[in-house]
Coordinates of N, CA and C in Angstrom, one line a residue:
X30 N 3.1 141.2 114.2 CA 4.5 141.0 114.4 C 5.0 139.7 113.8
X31 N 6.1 139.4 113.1 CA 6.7 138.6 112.5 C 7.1 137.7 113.1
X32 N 7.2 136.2 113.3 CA 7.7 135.3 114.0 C 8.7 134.6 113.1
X33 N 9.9 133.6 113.9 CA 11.0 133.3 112.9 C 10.4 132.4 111.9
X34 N 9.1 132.3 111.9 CA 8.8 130.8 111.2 C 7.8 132.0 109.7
X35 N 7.3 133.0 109.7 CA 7.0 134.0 109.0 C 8.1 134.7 108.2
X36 N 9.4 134.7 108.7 CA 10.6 135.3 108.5 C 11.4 133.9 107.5
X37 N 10.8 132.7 107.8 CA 12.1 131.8 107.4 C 11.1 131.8 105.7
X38 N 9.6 131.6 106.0 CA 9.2 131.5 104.7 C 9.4 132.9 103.7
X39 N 9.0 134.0 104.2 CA 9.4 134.9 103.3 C 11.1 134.7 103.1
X40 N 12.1 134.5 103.7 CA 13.1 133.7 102.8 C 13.3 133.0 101.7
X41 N 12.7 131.8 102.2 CA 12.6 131.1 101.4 C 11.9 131.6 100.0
X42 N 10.7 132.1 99.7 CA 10.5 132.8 98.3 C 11.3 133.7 97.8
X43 N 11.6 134.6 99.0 CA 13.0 135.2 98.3 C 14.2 134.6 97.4
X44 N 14.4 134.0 98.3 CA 15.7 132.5 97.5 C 14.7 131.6 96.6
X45 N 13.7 131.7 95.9 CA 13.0 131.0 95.1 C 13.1 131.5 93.9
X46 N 12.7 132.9 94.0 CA 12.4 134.1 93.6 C 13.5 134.5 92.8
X47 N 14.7 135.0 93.4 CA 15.8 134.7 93.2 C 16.2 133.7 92.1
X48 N 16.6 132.7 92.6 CA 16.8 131.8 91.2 C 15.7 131.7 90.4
X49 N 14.3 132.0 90.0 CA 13.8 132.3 89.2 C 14.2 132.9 88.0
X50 N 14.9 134.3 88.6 CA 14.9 135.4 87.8 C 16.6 135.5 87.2
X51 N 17.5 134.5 88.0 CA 18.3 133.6 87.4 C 18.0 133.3 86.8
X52 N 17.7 132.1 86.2 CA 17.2 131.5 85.1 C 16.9 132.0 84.2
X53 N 15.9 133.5 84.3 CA 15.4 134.0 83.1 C 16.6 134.7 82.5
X54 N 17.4 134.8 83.2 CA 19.0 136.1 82.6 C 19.5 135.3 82.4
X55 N 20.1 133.6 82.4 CA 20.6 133.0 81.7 C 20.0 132.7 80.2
X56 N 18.8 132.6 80.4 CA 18.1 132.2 79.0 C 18.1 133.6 77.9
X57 N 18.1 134.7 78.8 CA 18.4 136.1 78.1 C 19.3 136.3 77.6
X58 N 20.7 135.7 77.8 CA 22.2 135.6 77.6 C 22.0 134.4 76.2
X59 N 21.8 133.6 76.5 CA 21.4 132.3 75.3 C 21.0 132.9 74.7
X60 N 19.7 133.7 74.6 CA 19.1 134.0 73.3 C 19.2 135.2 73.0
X61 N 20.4 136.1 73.4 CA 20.8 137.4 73.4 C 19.8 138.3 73.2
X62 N 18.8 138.8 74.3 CA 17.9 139.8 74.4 C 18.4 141.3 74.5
X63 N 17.9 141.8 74.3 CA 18.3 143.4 74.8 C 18.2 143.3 76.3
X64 N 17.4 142.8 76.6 CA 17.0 143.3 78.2 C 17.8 142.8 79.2
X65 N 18.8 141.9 78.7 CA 19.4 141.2 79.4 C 20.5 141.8 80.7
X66 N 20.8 142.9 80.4 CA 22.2 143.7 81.3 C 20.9 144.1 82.2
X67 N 19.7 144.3 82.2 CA 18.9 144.8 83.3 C 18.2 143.6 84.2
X68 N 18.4 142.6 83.4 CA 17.8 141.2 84.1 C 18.4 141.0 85.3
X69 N 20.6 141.3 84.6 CA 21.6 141.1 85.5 C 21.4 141.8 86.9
X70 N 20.9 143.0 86.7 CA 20.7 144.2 87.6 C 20.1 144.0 88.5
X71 N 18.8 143.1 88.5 CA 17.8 143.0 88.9 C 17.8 141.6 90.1
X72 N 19.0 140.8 88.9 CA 18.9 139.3 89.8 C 19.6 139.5 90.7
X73 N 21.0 140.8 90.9 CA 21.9 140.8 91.3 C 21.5 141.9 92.4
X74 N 20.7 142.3 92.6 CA 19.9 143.3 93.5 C 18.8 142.2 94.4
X75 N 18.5 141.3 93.7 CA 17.5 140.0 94.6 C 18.1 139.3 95.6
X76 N 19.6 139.2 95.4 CA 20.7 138.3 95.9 C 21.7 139.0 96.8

């Protein structure tokens, strides 16, 4: 069973996680990758 203190850290990586994969779709936008509209997808489905 999950306790709130089990709950707050899988948050937290979530929200880690999250801006991670920010970061990588801004850098995809900078350096105009193809992959980049799915990065969006992906960060924006994390969030």
């Amino acid at each position: 069973m999950l306790t709130t203190t089990d709950f707050f850290q899988a948050s937290q990586w979530g929200g880690i996680l999250t801006l991670v994969c920010a970061a990588i779709t801004l850098i995809g936008f900078i350096l105009k990758w193809g992959i980049r509209f799915r990065l969006v997808g992906a960060t924006s489905f994390m969030g």
